[in-house]
mmCIF file with all atom_site columns, C-alpha atoms in Angstrom:
data_model
loop_
_atom_site.group_PDB
_atom_site.id
_atom_site.type_symbol
_atom_site.label_atom_id
_atom_site.label_alt_id
_atom_site.label_comp_id
_atom_site.label_asym_id
_atom_site.label_entity_id
_atom_site.label_seq_id
_atom_site.pdbx_PDB_ins_code
_atom_site.Cartn_x
_atom_site.Cartn_y
_atom_site.Cartn_z
_atom_site.occupancy
_atom_site.B_iso_or_equiv
_atom_site.pdbx_formal_charge
_atom_site.auth_seq_id
_atom_site.auth_comp_id
_atom_site.auth_asym_id
_atom_site.auth_atom_id
_atom_site.pdbx_PDB_model_num
ATOM 1   C CA . ARG S 1 1   ? 10.243  -2.341  17.117  1.00 0.00 ? 30  ARG S CA 1
ATOM 2   C CA . VAL S 1 2   ? 13.543  -0.887  16.124  1.00 0.00 ? 31  VAL S CA 1
ATOM 3   C CA . GLY S 1 3   ? 15.310  -3.223  13.699  1.00 0.00 ? 32  GLY S CA 1
ATOM 4   C CA . ASP S 1 4   ? 12.190  -5.017  12.469  1.00 0.00 ? 33  ASP S CA 1
ATOM 5   C CA . ASP S 1 5   ? 11.737  -5.656  8.765   1.00 0.00 ? 34  ASP S CA 1
ATOM 6   C CA . LEU S 1 6   ? 8.435   -4.748  7.149   1.00 0.00 ? 35  LEU S CA 1
ATOM 7   C CA . VAL S 1 7   ? 6.720   -7.182  4.811   1.00 0.00 ? 36  VAL S CA 1
ATOM 8   C CA . LEU S 1 8   ? 3.780   -6.270  2.576   1.00 0.00 ? 37  LEU S CA 1
ATOM 9   C CA . THR S 1 9   ? 1.835   -9.323  1.420   1.00 0.00 ? 38  THR S CA 1
ATOM 10  C CA . LYS S 1 10  ? -0.010  -7.833  -1.578  1.00 0.00 ? 39  LYS S CA 1
ATOM 11  C CA . PRO S 1 11  ? 1.039   -5.254  -4.155  1.00 0.00 ? 40  PRO S CA 1
ATOM 12  C CA . LEU S 1 12  ? -0.273  -1.689  -4.106  1.00 0.00 ? 41  LEU S CA 1
ATOM 13  C CA . GLY S 1 13  ? -2.309  -0.198  -6.934  1.00 0.00 ? 42  GLY S CA 1
ATOM 14  C CA . VAL S 1 14  ? -5.784  -1.640  -6.461  1.00 0.00 ? 43  VAL S CA 1
ATOM 15  C CA . GLY S 1 15  ? -7.184  1.806   -5.641  1.00 0.00 ? 44  GLY S CA 1
ATOM 16  C CA . ALA S 1 16  ? -5.929  3.280   -8.905  1.00 0.00 ? 45  ALA S CA 1
ATOM 17  C CA . ILE S 1 17  ? -7.211  0.282   -10.845 1.00 0.00 ? 46  ILE S CA 1
ATOM 18  C CA . SER S 1 18  ? -10.595 0.458   -9.106  1.00 0.00 ? 47  SER S CA 1
ATOM 19  C CA . SER S 1 19  ? -10.813 4.100   -10.128 1.00 0.00 ? 48  SER S CA 1
ATOM 20  C CA . ALA S 1 20  ? -9.980  3.111   -13.708 1.00 0.00 ? 49  ALA S CA 1
ATOM 21  C CA . ILE S 1 21  ? -12.715 0.467   -13.598 1.00 0.00 ? 50  ILE S CA 1
ATOM 22  C CA . GLN S 1 22  ? -15.242 3.073   -12.443 1.00 0.00 ? 51  GLN S CA 1
ATOM 23  C CA . ARG S 1 23  ? -14.128 5.380   -15.265 1.00 0.00 ? 52  ARG S CA 1
ATOM 24  C CA . ARG S 1 24  ? -14.495 2.464   -17.718 1.00 0.00 ? 53  ARG S CA 1
ATOM 25  C CA . ILE S 1 25  ? -10.886 2.752   -18.881 1.00 0.00 ? 54  ILE S CA 1
ATOM 26  C CA . ALA S 1 26  ? -9.596  -0.575  -17.525 1.00 0.00 ? 55  ALA S CA 1
ATOM 27  C CA . SER S 1 27  ? -9.289  -3.604  -19.782 1.00 0.00 ? 56  SER S CA 1
ATOM 28  C CA . GLU S 1 28  ? -11.206 -6.798  -19.044 1.00 0.00 ? 57  GLU S CA 1
ATOM 29  C CA . ALA S 1 29  ? -7.911  -8.554  -18.298 1.00 0.00 ? 58  ALA S CA 1
ATOM 30  C CA . LEU S 1 30  ? -7.005  -5.889  -15.753 1.00 0.00 ? 59  LEU S CA 1
ATOM 31  C CA . ILE S 1 31  ? -10.446 -6.060  -14.158 1.00 0.00 ? 60  ILE S CA 1
ATOM 32  C CA . GLU S 1 32  ? -9.996  -9.822  -13.792 1.00 0.00 ? 61  GLU S CA 1
ATOM 33  C CA . LYS S 1 33  ? -6.494  -9.430  -12.344 1.00 0.00 ? 62  LYS S CA 1
ATOM 34  C CA . ALA S 1 34  ? -7.649  -6.861  -9.773  1.00 0.00 ? 63  ALA S CA 1
ATOM 35  C CA . THR S 1 35  ? -10.700 -8.934  -8.857  1.00 0.00 ? 64  THR S CA 1
ATOM 36  C CA . VAL S 1 36  ? -8.602  -12.041 -8.254  1.00 0.00 ? 65  VAL S CA 1
ATOM 37  C CA . LEU S 1 37  ? -6.164  -10.056 -6.111  1.00 0.00 ? 66  LEU S CA 1
ATOM 38  C CA . MET S 1 38  ? -8.944  -8.487  -4.045  1.00 0.00 ? 67  MET S CA 1
ATOM 39  C CA . ALA S 1 39  ? -10.608 -11.878 -3.576  1.00 0.00 ? 68  ALA S CA 1
ATOM 40  C CA . THR S 1 40  ? -7.358  -13.441 -2.349  1.00 0.00 ? 69  THR S CA 1
ATOM 41  C CA . LEU S 1 41  ? -7.590  -13.895 1.394   1.00 0.00 ? 70  LEU S CA 1
ATOM 42  C CA . ASN S 1 42  ? -4.825  -12.992 3.816   1.00 0.00 ? 71  ASN S CA 1
ATOM 43  C CA . LYS S 1 43  ? -5.290  -16.381 5.497   1.00 0.00 ? 72  LYS S CA 1
ATOM 44  C CA . ASP S 1 44  ? -2.024  -17.933 4.276   1.00 0.00 ? 73  ASP S CA 1
ATOM 45  C CA . ALA S 1 45  ? -0.035  -14.830 5.206   1.00 0.00 ? 74  ALA S CA 1
ATOM 46  C CA . ALA S 1 46  ? -1.659  -14.795 8.638   1.00 0.00 ? 75  ALA S CA 1
ATOM 47  C CA . GLN S 1 47  ? -0.751  -18.448 9.176   1.00 0.00 ? 76  GLN S CA 1
ATOM 48  C CA . ALA S 1 48  ? 2.864   -17.882 8.131   1.00 0.00 ? 77  ALA S CA 1
ATOM 49  C CA . MET S 1 49  ? 2.974   -14.871 10.410  1.00 0.00 ? 78  MET S CA 1
ATOM 50  C CA . ARG S 1 50  ? 1.908   -16.983 13.383  1.00 0.00 ? 79  ARG S CA 1
ATOM 51  C CA . GLU S 1 51  ? 4.607   -19.531 12.605  1.00 0.00 ? 80  GLU S CA 1
ATOM 52  C CA . VAL S 1 52  ? 7.503   -17.061 12.417  1.00 0.00 ? 81  VAL S CA 1
ATOM 53  C CA . GLY S 1 53  ? 6.288   -14.660 15.091  1.00 0.00 ? 82  GLY S CA 1
ATOM 54  C CA . VAL S 1 54  ? 5.768   -10.959 14.514  1.00 0.00 ? 83  VAL S CA 1
ATOM 55  C CA . HIS S 1 55  ? 5.838   -7.770  16.528  1.00 0.00 ? 84  HIS S CA 1
ATOM 56  C CA . ALA S 1 56  ? 2.989   -5.953  14.777  1.00 0.00 ? 85  ALA S CA 1
ATOM 57  C CA . VAL S 1 57  ? 0.601   -6.307  11.869  1.00 0.00 ? 86  VAL S CA 1
ATOM 58  C CA . THR S 1 58  ? -2.101  -4.252  10.196  1.00 0.00 ? 87  THR S CA 1
ATOM 59  C CA . ASP S 1 59  ? -4.135  -4.598  7.051   1.00 0.00 ? 88  ASP S CA 1
ATOM 60  C CA . VAL S 1 60  ? -3.457  -2.008  4.361   1.00 0.00 ? 89  VAL S CA 1
ATOM 61  C CA . THR S 1 61  ? -6.807  -0.618  3.278   1.00 0.00 ? 90  THR S CA 1
ATOM 62  C CA . GLY S 1 62  ? -8.297  2.830   2.743   1.00 0.00 ? 91  GLY S CA 1
ATOM 63  C CA . PHE S 1 63  ? -5.445  4.867   4.224   1.00 0.00 ? 92  PHE S CA 1
ATOM 64  C CA . GLY S 1 64  ? -2.900  3.285   1.888   1.00 0.00 ? 93  GLY S CA 1
ATOM 65  C CA . LEU S 1 65  ? 0.492   1.954   2.892   1.00 0.00 ? 94  LEU S CA 1
ATOM 66  C CA . LEU S 1 66  ? 1.691   5.303   4.222   1.00 0.00 ? 95  LEU S CA 1
ATOM 67  C CA . GLY S 1 67  ? -1.357  5.895   6.396   1.00 0.00 ? 96  GLY S CA 1
ATOM 68  C CA . HIS S 1 68  ? -1.308  2.460   7.956   1.00 0.00 ? 97  HIS S CA 1
ATOM 69  C CA . LEU S 1 69  ? 2.455   2.551   8.442   1.00 0.00 ? 98  LEU S CA 1
ATOM 70  C CA . LEU S 1 70  ? 2.081   5.913   10.177  1.00 0.00 ? 99  LEU S CA 1
ATOM 71  C CA . GLU S 1 71  ? -0.436  4.367   12.573  1.00 0.00 ? 100 GLU S CA 1
ATOM 72  C CA . MET S 1 72  ? 1.963   1.509   13.323  1.00 0.00 ? 101 MET S CA 1
ATOM 73  C CA . THR S 1 73  ? 4.976   3.728   13.903  1.00 0.00 ? 102 THR S CA 1
ATOM 74  C CA . GLN S 1 74  ? 3.119   6.205   16.083  1.00 0.00 ? 103 GLN S CA 1
ATOM 75  C CA . ALA S 1 75  ? 1.657   3.433   18.227  1.00 0.00 ? 104 ALA S CA 1
ATOM 76  C CA . SER S 1 76  ? 5.105   1.856   18.602  1.00 0.00 ? 105 SER S CA 1
ATOM 77  C CA . LYS S 1 77  ? 6.961   5.166   19.018  1.00 0.00 ? 106 LYS S CA 1
ATOM 78  C CA . VAL S 1 78  ? 9.428   4.290   16.263  1.00 0.00 ? 107 VAL S CA 1
ATOM 79  C CA . SER S 1 79  ? 10.089  5.493   12.744  1.00 0.00 ? 108 SER S CA 1
ATOM 80  C CA . ALA S 1 80  ? 10.286  3.479   9.546   1.00 0.00 ? 109 ALA S CA 1
ATOM 81  C CA . GLU S 1 81  ? 12.367  3.699   6.418   1.00 0.00 ? 110 GLU S CA 1
ATOM 82  C CA . ILE S 1 82  ? 10.756  2.790   3.106   1.00 0.00 ? 111 ILE S CA 1
ATOM 83  C CA . PHE S 1 83  ? 12.766  1.880   0.053   1.00 0.00 ? 112 PHE S CA 1
ATOM 84  C CA . ALA S 1 84  ? 10.083  2.823   -2.455  1.00 0.00 ? 113 ALA S CA 1
ATOM 85  C CA . GLY S 1 85  ? 11.610  0.782   -5.261  1.00 0.00 ? 114 GLY S CA 1
ATOM 86  C CA . ASN S 1 86  ? 11.189  -2.373  -3.179  1.00 0.00 ? 115 ASN S CA 1
ATOM 87  C CA . VAL S 1 87  ? 7.489   -1.900  -2.470  1.00 0.00 ? 116 VAL S CA 1
ATOM 88  C CA . PRO S 1 88  ? 5.426   -4.338  -4.562  1.00 0.00 ? 117 PRO S CA 1
ATOM 89  C CA . THR S 1 89  ? 3.030   -2.624  -6.962  1.00 0.00 ? 118 THR S CA 1
ATOM 90  C CA . LEU S 1 90  ? 0.741   -3.633  -9.784  1.00 0.00 ? 119 LEU S CA 1
ATOM 91  C CA . GLU S 1 91  ? 2.593   -2.512  -12.897 1.00 0.00 ? 120 GLU S CA 1
ATOM 92  C CA . GLU S 1 92  ? -0.648  -1.646  -14.699 1.00 0.00 ? 121 GLU S CA 1
ATOM 93  C CA . ALA S 1 93  ? -1.620  0.820   -11.958 1.00 0.00 ? 122 ALA S CA 1
ATOM 94  C CA . TRP S 1 94  ? 1.264   3.163   -12.731 1.00 0.00 ? 123 TRP S CA 1
ATOM 95  C CA . GLU S 1 95  ? -0.371  4.346   -15.959 1.00 0.00 ? 124 GLU S CA 1
ATOM 96  C CA . PHE S 1 96  ? -3.426  5.553   -14.053 1.00 0.00 ? 125 PHE S CA 1
ATOM 97  C CA . VAL S 1 97  ? -1.358  7.136   -11.283 1.00 0.00 ? 126 VAL S CA 1
ATOM 98  C CA . ARG S 1 98  ? 0.765   9.048   -13.814 1.00 0.00 ? 127 ARG S CA 1
ATOM 99  C CA . LYS S 1 99  ? -2.370  10.277  -15.610 1.00 0.00 ? 128 LYS S CA 1
ATOM 100 C CA . GLY S 1 100 ? -4.046  11.321  -12.347 1.00 0.00 ? 129 GLY S CA 1
ATOM 101 C CA . LYS S 1 101 ? -6.850  8.776   -12.764 1.00 0.00 ? 130 LYS S CA 1
ATOM 102 C CA . ILE S 1 102 ? -6.820  7.902   -9.082  1.00 0.00 ? 131 ILE S CA 1
ATOM 103 C CA . PRO S 1 103 ? -9.252  8.010   -6.164  1.00 0.00 ? 132 PRO S CA 1
ATOM 104 C CA . ALA S 1 104 ? -9.668  11.355  -4.396  1.00 0.00 ? 133 ALA S CA 1
ATOM 105 C CA . ALA S 1 105 ? -8.709  9.568   -1.175  1.00 0.00 ? 134 ALA S CA 1
ATOM 106 C CA . THR S 1 106 ? -5.189  9.097   -2.531  1.00 0.00 ? 135 THR S CA 1
ATOM 107 C CA . HIS S 1 107 ? -4.603  12.848  -2.326  1.00 0.00 ? 136 HIS S CA 1
ATOM 108 C CA . SER S 1 108 ? -6.148  13.188  1.135   1.00 0.00 ? 137 SER S CA 1
ATOM 109 C CA . ASN S 1 109 ? -4.127  10.196  2.373   1.00 0.00 ? 138 ASN S CA 1
ATOM 110 C CA . LEU S 1 110 ? -0.904  11.790  1.163   1.00 0.00 ? 139 LEU S CA 1
ATOM 111 C CA . GLU S 1 111 ? -1.849  15.190  2.571   1.00 0.00 ? 140 GLU S CA 1
ATOM 112 C CA . TYR S 1 112 ? -2.482  13.593  5.967   1.00 0.00 ? 141 TYR S CA 1
ATOM 113 C CA . VAL S 1 113 ? 0.838   11.741  6.186   1.00 0.00 ? 142 VAL S CA 1
ATOM 114 C CA . ASN S 1 114 ? 3.034   14.318  4.443   1.00 0.00 ? 143 ASN S CA 1
ATOM 115 C CA . PRO S 1 115 ? 3.921   16.272  7.629   1.00 0.00 ? 144 PRO S CA 1
ATOM 116 C CA . HIS S 1 116 ? 5.378   13.035  9.018   1.00 0.00 ? 145 HIS S CA 1
ATOM 117 C CA . LEU S 1 117 ? 7.488   12.134  5.958   1.00 0.00 ? 146 LEU S CA 1
ATOM 118 C CA . ARG S 1 118 ? 11.113  12.908  5.211   1.00 0.00 ? 147 ARG S CA 1
ATOM 119 C CA . TYR S 1 119 ? 12.408  12.254  1.728   1.00 0.00 ? 148 TYR S CA 1
ATOM 120 C CA . GLN S 1 120 ? 16.128  11.518  1.509   1.00 0.00 ? 149 GLN S CA 1
ATOM 121 C CA . ASN S 1 121 ? 16.714  11.911  -2.207  1.00 0.00 ? 150 ASN S CA 1
ATOM 122 C CA . GLY S 1 122 ? 13.404  13.328  -3.303  1.00 0.00 ? 151 GLY S CA 1
ATOM 123 C CA . LEU S 1 123 ? 10.621  11.133  -4.523  1.00 0.00 ? 152 LEU S CA 1
ATOM 124 C CA . PRO S 1 124 ? 8.610   11.541  -7.703  1.00 0.00 ? 153 PRO S CA 1
ATOM 125 C CA . ARG S 1 125 ? 5.043   12.600  -6.915  1.00 0.00 ? 154 ARG S CA 1
ATOM 126 C CA . GLU S 1 126 ? 3.594   9.516   -8.605  1.00 0.00 ? 155 GLU S CA 1
ATOM 127 C CA . VAL S 1 127 ? 5.583   7.264   -6.259  1.00 0.00 ? 156 VAL S CA 1
ATOM 128 C CA . SER S 1 128 ? 4.226   9.117   -3.224  1.00 0.00 ? 157 SER S CA 1
ATOM 129 C CA . LEU S 1 129 ? 0.724   8.778   -4.660  1.00 0.00 ? 158 LEU S CA 1
ATOM 130 C CA . MET S 1 130 ? 1.164   5.036   -5.174  1.00 0.00 ? 159 MET S CA 1
ATOM 131 C CA . LEU S 1 131 ? 2.294   4.629   -1.566  1.00 0.00 ? 160 LEU S CA 1
ATOM 132 C CA . ALA S 1 132 ? -0.872  6.490   -0.483  1.00 0.00 ? 161 ALA S CA 1
ATOM 133 C CA . ASP S 1 133 ? -3.188  4.538   -2.824  1.00 0.00 ? 162 ASP S CA 1
ATOM 134 C CA . PRO S 1 134 ? -6.249  3.337   -0.881  1.00 0.00 ? 163 PRO S CA 1
ATOM 135 C CA . GLN S 1 135 ? -6.572  -0.425  -1.112  1.00 0.00 ? 164 GLN S CA 1
ATOM 136 C CA . THR S 1 136 ? -9.668  -2.595  -1.183  1.00 0.00 ? 165 THR S CA 1
ATOM 137 C CA . ALA S 1 137 ? -8.937  -5.978  0.404   1.00 0.00 ? 166 ALA S CA 1
ATOM 138 C CA . GLY S 1 138 ? -5.283  -5.006  0.649   1.00 0.00 ? 167 GLY S CA 1
ATOM 139 C CA . GLY S 1 139 ? -2.473  -7.052  2.043   1.00 0.00 ? 168 GLY S CA 1
ATOM 140 C CA . LEU S 1 140 ? -1.003  -7.240  5.488   1.00 0.00 ? 169 LEU S CA 1
ATOM 141 C CA . LEU S 1 141 ? 1.846   -5.019  6.621   1.00 0.00 ? 170 LEU S CA 1
ATOM 142 C CA . ILE S 1 142 ? 3.864   -7.159  8.999   1.00 0.00 ? 171 ILE S CA 1
ATOM 143 C CA . ALA S 1 143 ? 6.722   -6.140  11.307  1.00 0.00 ? 172 ALA S CA 1
ATOM 144 C CA . VAL S 1 144 ? 9.032   -9.151  11.480  1.00 0.00 ? 173 VAL S CA 1
ATOM 145 C CA . PRO S 1 145 ? 11.887  -9.424  14.005  1.00 0.00 ? 174 PRO S CA 1
#
């Protein structure tokens, strides 16, 4: 709904890190960090969500944050404003995004949502790619009144 705040319960970047794991360029520590994050259930976030009340929720998975947010906004007939610097990300994932070591789905996700995006002050390509990063066991995107 208009005026809702959006909350993302897990950081983005798992797709880029998963791609790095497949390419055998991720450290053991990073593999462990990504595995723990992916194994973390959304149960606690779902419980908190029930307690505070929400207007909408979706899990952020293969379509990335932008794809799932587009689905939410179209279904609700509203728009959303993202402050990219406030979106939680895995710091280690940026290296792989900048080097282009990302899943092919990242590009197709961004291509799909791009006609629906408006950039106010421009946005570096790597930031757009991070926002389109496909997640495995991603967090919840919650619209909170």
